[in-house]
PDB file of N, CA and C in Angstrom:
ATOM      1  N   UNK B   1      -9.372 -28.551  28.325  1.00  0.00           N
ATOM      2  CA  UNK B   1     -10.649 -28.792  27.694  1.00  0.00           C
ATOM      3  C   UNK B   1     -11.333 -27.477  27.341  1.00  0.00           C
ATOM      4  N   UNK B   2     -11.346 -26.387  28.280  1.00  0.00           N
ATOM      5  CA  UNK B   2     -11.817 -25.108  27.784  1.00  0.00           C
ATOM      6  C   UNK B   2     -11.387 -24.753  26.969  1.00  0.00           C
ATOM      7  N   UNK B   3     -10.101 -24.997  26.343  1.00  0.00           N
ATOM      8  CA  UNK B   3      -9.877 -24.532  24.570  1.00  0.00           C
ATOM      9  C   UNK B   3     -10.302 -25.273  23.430  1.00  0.00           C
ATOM     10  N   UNK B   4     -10.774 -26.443  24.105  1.00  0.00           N
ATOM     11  CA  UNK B   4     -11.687 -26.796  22.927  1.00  0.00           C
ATOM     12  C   UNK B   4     -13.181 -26.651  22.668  1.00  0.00           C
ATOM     13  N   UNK B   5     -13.980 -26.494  23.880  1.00  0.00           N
ATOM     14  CA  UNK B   5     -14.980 -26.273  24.564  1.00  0.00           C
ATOM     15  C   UNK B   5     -15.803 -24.836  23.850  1.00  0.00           C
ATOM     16  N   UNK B   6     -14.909 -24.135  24.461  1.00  0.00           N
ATOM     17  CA  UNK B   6     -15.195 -22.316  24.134  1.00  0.00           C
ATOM     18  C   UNK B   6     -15.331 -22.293  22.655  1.00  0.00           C
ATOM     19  N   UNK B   7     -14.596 -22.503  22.208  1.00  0.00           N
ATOM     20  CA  UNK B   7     -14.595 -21.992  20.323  1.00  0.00           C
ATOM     21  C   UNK B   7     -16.329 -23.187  19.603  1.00  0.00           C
ATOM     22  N   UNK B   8     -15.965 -23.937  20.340  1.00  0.00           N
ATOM     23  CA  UNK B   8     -17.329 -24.869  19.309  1.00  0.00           C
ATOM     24  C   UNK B   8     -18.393 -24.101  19.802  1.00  0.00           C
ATOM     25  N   UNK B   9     -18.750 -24.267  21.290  1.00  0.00           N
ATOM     26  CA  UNK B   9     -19.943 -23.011  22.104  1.00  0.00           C
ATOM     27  C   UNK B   9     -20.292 -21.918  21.264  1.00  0.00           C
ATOM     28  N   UNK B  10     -19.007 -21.166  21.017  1.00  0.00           N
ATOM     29  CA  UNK B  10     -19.094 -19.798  20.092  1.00  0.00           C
ATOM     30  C   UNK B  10     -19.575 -19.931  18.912  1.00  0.00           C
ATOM     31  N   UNK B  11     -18.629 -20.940  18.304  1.00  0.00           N
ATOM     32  CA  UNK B  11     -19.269 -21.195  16.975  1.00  0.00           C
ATOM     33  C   UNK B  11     -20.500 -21.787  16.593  1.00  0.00           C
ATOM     34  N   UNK B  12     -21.070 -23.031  17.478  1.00  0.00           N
ATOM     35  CA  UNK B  12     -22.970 -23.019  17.425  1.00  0.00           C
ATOM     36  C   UNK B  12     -23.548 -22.185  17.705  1.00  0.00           C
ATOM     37  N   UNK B  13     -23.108 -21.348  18.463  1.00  0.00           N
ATOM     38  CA  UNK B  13     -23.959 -20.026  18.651  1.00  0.00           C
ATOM     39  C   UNK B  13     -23.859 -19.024  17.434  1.00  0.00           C
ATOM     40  N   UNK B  14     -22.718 -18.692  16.978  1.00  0.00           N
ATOM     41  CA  UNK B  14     -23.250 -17.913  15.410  1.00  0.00           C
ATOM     42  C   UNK B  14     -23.601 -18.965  14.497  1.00  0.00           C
ATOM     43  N   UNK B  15     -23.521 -20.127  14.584  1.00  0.00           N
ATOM     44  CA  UNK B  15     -24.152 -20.949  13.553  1.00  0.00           C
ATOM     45  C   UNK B  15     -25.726 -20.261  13.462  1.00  0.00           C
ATOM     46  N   UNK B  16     -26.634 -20.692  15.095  1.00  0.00           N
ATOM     47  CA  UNK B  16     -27.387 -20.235  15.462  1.00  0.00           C
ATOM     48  C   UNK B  16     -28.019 -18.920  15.065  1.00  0.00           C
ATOM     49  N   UNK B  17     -27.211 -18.070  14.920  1.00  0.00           N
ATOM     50  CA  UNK B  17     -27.470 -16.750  14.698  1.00  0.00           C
ATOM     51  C   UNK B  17     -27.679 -16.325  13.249  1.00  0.00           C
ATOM     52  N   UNK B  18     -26.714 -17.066  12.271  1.00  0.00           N
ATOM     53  CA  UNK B  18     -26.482 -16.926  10.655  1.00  0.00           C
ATOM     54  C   UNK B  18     -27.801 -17.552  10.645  1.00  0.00           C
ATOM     55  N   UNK B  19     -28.420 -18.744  10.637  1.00  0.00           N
ATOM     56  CA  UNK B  19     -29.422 -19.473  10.530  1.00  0.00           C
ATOM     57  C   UNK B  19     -30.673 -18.987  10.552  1.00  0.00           C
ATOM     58  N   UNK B  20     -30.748 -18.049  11.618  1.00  0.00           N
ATOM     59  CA  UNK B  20     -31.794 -16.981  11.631  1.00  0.00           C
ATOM     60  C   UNK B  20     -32.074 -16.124  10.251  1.00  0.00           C
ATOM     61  N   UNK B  21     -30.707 -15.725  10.065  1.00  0.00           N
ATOM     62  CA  UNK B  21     -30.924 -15.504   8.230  1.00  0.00           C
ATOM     63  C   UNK B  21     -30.937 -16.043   7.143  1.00  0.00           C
ATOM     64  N   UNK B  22     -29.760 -17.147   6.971  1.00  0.00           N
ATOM     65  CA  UNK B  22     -30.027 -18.013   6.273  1.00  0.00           C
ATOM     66  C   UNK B  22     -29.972 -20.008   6.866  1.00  0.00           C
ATOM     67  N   UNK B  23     -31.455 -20.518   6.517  1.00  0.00           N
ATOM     68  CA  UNK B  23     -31.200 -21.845   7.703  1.00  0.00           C
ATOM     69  C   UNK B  23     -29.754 -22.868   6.955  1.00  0.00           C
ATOM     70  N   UNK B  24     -29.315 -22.390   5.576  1.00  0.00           N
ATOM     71  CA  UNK B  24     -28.598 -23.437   5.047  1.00  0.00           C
ATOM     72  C   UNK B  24     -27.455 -23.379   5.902  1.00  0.00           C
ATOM     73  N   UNK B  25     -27.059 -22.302   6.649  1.00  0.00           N
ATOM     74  CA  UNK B  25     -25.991 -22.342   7.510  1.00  0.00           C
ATOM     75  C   UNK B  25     -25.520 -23.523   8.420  1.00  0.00           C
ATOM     76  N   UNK B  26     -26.983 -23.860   8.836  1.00  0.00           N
ATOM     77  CA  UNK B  26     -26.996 -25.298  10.285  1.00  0.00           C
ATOM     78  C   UNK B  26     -25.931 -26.185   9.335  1.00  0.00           C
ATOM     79  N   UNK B  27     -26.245 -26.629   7.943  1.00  0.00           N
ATOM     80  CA  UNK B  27     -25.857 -27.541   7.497  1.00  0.00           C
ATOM     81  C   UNK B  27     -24.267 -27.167   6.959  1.00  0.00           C
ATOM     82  N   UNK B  28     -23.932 -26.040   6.870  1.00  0.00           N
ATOM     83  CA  UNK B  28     -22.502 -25.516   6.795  1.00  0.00           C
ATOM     84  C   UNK B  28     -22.056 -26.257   7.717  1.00  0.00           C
ATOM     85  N   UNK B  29     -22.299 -25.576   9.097  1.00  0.00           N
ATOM     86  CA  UNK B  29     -21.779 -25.627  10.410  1.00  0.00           C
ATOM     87  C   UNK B  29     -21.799 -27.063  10.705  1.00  0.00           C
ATOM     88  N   UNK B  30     -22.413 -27.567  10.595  1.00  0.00           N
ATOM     89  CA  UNK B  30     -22.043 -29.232  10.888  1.00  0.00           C
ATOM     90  C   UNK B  30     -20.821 -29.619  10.576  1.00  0.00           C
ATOM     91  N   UNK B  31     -20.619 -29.338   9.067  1.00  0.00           N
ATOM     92  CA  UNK B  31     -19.931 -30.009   8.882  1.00  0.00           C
ATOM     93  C   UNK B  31     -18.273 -29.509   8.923  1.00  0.00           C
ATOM     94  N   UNK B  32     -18.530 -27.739   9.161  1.00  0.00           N
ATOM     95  CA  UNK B  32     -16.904 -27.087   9.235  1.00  0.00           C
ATOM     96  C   UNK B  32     -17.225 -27.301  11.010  1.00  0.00           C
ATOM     97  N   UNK B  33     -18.090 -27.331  11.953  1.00  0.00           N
ATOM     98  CA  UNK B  33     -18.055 -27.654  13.421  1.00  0.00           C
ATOM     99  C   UNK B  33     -17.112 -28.984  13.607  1.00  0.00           C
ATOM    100  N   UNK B  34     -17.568 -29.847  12.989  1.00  0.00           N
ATOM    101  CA  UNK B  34     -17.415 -31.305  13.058  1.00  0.00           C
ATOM    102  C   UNK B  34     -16.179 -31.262  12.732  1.00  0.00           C
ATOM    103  N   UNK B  35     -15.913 -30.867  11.828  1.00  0.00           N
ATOM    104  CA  UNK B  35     -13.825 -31.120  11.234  1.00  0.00           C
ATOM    105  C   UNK B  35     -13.176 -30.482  11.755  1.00  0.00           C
ATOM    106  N   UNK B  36     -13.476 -28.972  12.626  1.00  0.00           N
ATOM    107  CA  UNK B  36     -12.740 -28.843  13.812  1.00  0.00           C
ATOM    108  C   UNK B  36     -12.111 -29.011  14.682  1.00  0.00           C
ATOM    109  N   UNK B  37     -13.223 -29.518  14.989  1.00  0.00           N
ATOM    110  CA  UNK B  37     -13.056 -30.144  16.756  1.00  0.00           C
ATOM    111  C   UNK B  37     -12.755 -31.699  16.142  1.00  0.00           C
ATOM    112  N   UNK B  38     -12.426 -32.226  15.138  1.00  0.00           N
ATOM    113  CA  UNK B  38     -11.857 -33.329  14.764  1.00  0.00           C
ATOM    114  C   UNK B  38     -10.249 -33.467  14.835  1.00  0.00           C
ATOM    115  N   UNK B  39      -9.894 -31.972  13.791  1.00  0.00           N
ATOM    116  CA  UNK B  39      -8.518 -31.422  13.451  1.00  0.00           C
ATOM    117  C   UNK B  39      -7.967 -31.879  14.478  1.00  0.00           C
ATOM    118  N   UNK B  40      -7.812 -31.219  15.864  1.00  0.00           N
ATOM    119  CA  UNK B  40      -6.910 -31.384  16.807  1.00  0.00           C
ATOM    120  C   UNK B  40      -6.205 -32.838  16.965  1.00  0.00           C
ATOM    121  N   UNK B  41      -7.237 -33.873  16.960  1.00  0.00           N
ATOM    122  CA  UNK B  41      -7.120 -34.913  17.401  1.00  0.00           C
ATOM    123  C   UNK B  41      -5.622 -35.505  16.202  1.00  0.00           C
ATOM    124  N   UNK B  42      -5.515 -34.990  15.346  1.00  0.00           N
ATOM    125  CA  UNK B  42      -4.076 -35.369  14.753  1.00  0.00           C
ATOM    126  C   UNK B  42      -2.637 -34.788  15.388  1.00  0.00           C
ATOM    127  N   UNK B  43      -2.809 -33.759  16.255  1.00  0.00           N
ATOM    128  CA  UNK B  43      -2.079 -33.612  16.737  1.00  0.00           C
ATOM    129  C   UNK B  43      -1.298 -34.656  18.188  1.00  0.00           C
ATOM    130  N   UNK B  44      -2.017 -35.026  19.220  1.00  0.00           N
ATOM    131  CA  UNK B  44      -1.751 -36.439  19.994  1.00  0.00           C
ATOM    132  C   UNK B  44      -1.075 -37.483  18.990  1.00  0.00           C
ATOM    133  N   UNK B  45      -2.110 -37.662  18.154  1.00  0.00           N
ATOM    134  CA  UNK B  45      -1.650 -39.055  16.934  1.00  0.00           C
ATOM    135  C   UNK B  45      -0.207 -39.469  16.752  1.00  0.00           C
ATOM    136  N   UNK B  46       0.269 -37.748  16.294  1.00  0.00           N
ATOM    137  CA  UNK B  46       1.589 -37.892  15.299  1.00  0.00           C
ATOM    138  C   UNK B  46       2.334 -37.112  16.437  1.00  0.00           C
ATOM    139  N   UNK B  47       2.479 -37.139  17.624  1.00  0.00           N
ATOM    140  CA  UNK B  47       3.713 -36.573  18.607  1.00  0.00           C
ATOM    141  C   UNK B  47       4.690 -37.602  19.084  1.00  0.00           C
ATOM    142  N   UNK B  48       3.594 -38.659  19.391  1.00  0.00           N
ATOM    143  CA  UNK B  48       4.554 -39.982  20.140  1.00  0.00           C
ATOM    144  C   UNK B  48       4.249 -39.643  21.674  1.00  0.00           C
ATOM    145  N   UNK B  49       3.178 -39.400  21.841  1.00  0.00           N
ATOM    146  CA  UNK B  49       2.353 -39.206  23.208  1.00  0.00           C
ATOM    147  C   UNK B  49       2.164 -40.439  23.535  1.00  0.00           C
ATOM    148  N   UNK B  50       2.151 -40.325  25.441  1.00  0.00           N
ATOM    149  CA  UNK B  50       1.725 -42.341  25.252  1.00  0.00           C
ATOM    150  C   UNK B  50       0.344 -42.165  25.069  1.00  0.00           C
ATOM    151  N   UNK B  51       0.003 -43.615  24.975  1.00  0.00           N
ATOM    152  CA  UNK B  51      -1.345 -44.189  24.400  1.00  0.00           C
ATOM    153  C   UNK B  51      -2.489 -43.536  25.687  1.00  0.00           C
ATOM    154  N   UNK B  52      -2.603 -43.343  27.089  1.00  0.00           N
ATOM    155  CA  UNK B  52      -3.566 -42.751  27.295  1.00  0.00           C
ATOM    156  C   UNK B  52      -3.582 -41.334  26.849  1.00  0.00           C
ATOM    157  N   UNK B  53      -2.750 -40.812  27.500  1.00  0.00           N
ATOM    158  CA  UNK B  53      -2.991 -39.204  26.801  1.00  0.00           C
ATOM    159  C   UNK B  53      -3.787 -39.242  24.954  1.00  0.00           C
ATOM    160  N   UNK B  54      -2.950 -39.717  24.324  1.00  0.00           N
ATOM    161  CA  UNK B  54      -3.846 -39.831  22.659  1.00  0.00           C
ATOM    162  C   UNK B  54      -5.328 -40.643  22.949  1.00  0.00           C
ATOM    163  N   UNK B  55      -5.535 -41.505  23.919  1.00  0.00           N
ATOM    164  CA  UNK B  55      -6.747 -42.002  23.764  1.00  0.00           C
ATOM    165  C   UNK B  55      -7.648 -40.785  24.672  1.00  0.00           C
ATOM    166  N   UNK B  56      -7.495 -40.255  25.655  1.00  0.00           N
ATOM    167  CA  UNK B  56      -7.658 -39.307  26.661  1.00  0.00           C
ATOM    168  C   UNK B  56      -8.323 -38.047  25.340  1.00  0.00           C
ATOM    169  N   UNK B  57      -7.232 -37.712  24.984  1.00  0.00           N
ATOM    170  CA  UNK B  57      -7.620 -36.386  23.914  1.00  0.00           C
ATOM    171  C   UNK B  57      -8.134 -36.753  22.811  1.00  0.00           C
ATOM    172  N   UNK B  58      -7.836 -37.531  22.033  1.00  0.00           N
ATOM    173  CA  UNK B  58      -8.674 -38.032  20.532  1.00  0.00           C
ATOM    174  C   UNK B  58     -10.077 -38.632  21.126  1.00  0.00           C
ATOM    175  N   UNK B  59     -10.678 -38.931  22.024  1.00  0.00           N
ATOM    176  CA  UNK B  59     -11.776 -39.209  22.700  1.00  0.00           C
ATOM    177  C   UNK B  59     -12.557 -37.573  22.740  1.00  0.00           C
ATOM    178  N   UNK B  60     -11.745 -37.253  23.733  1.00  0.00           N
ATOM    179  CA  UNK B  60     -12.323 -35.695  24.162  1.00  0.00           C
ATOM    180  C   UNK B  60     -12.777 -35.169  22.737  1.00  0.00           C
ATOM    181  N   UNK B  61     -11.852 -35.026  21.538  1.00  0.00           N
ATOM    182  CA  UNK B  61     -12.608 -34.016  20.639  1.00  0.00           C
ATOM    183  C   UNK B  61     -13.505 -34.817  19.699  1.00  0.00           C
ATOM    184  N   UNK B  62     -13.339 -36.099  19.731  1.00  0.00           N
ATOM    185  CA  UNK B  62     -14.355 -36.901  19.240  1.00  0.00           C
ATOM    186  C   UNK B  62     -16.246 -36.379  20.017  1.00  0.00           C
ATOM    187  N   UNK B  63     -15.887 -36.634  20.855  1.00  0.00           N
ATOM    188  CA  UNK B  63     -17.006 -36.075  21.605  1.00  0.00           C
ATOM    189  C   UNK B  63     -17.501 -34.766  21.189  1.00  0.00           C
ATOM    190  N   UNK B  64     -17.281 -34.348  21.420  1.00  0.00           N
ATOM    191  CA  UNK B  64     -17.072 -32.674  21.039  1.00  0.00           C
ATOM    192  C   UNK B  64     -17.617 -32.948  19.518  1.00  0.00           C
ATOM    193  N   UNK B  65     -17.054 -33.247  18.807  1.00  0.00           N
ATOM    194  CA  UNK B  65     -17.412 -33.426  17.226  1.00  0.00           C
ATOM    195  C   UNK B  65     -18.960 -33.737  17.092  1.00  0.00           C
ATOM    196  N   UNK B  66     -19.284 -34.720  18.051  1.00  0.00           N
ATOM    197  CA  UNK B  66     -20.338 -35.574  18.055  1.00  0.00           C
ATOM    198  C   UNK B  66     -21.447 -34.426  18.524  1.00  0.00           C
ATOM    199  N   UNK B  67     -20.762 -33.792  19.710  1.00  0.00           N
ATOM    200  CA  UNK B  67     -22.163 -32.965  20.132  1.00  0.00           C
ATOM    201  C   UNK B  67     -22.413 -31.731  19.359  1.00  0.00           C
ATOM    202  N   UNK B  68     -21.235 -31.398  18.818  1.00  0.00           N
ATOM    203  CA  UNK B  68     -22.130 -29.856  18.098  1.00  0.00           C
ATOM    204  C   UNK B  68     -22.591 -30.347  16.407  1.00  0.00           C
ATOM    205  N   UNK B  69     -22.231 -32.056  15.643  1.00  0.00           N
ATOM    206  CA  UNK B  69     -23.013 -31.923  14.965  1.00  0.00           C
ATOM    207  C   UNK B  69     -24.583 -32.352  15.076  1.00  0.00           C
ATOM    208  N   UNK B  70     -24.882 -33.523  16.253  1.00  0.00           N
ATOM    209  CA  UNK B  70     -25.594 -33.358  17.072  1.00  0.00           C
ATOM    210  C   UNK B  70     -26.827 -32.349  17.501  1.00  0.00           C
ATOM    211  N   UNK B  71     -25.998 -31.522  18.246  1.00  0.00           N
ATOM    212  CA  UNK B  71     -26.752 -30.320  18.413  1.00  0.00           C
ATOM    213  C   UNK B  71     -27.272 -29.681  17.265  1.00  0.00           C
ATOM    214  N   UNK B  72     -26.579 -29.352  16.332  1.00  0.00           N
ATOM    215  CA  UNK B  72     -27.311 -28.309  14.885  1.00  0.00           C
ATOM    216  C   UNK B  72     -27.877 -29.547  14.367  1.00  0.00           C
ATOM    217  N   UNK B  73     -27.855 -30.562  14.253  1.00  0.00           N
ATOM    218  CA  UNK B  73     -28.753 -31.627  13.775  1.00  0.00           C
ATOM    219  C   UNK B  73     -30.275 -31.260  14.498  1.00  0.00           C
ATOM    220  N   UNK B  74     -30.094 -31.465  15.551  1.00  0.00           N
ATOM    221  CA  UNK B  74     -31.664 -31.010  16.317  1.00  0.00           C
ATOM    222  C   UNK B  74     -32.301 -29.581  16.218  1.00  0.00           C
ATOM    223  N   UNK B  75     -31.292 -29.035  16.226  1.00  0.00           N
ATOM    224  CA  UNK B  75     -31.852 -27.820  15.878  1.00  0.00           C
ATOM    225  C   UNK B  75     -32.795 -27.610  14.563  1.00  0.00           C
ATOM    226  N   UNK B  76     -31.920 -28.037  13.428  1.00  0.00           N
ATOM    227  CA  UNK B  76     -32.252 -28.356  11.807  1.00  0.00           C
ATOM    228  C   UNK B  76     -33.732 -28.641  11.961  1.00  0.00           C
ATOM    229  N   UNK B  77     -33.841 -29.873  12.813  1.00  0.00           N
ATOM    230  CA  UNK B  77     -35.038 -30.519  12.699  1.00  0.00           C
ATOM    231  C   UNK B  77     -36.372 -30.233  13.462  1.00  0.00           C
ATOM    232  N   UNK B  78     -35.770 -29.132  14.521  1.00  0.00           N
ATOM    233  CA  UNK B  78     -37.072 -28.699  14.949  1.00  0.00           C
ATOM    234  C   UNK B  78     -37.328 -27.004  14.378  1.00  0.00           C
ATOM    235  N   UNK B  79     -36.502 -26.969  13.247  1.00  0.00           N
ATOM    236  CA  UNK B  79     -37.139 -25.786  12.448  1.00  0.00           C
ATOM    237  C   UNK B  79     -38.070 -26.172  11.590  1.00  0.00           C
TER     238      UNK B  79
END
């Protein structure tokens, strides 16, 4: 989970940071955050993993997806 974890963290945080200069960034970052931490989840899909492990991990980065667009969503809105 920390390899998926670490890179989104990092990356809302320079989202965070670009935003300070320019705010259209939040709305970048949503949406290259979001297809990220989506990407992986094709990998479980198409291995022939059993069904918990793919539900286990395509869950996990679903989540993940959810909270950092989420997060720069709130952010957006209390600028």
């Amino acid at each position: 989970m920390g390899a998926s974890v670490v890179p989104l963290v990092v990356g809302t945080g320079a989202a965070f940071l670009m935003a300070l200069w320019k705010p259209v960034f939040l709305r970048i970052a949503q949406f290259v955050g979001g297809g990220l931490a989506l990407l992986p989840t094709a990998g479980p899909l198409s291995s022939g993993a059993d069904g918990g492990t793919v539900a286990a991990l395509s869950l996990m980065h679903i989540t993940l997806a959810v909270a950092v667009v989420t997060t720069l969503q709130l952010h957006r809105r209390h600028r």
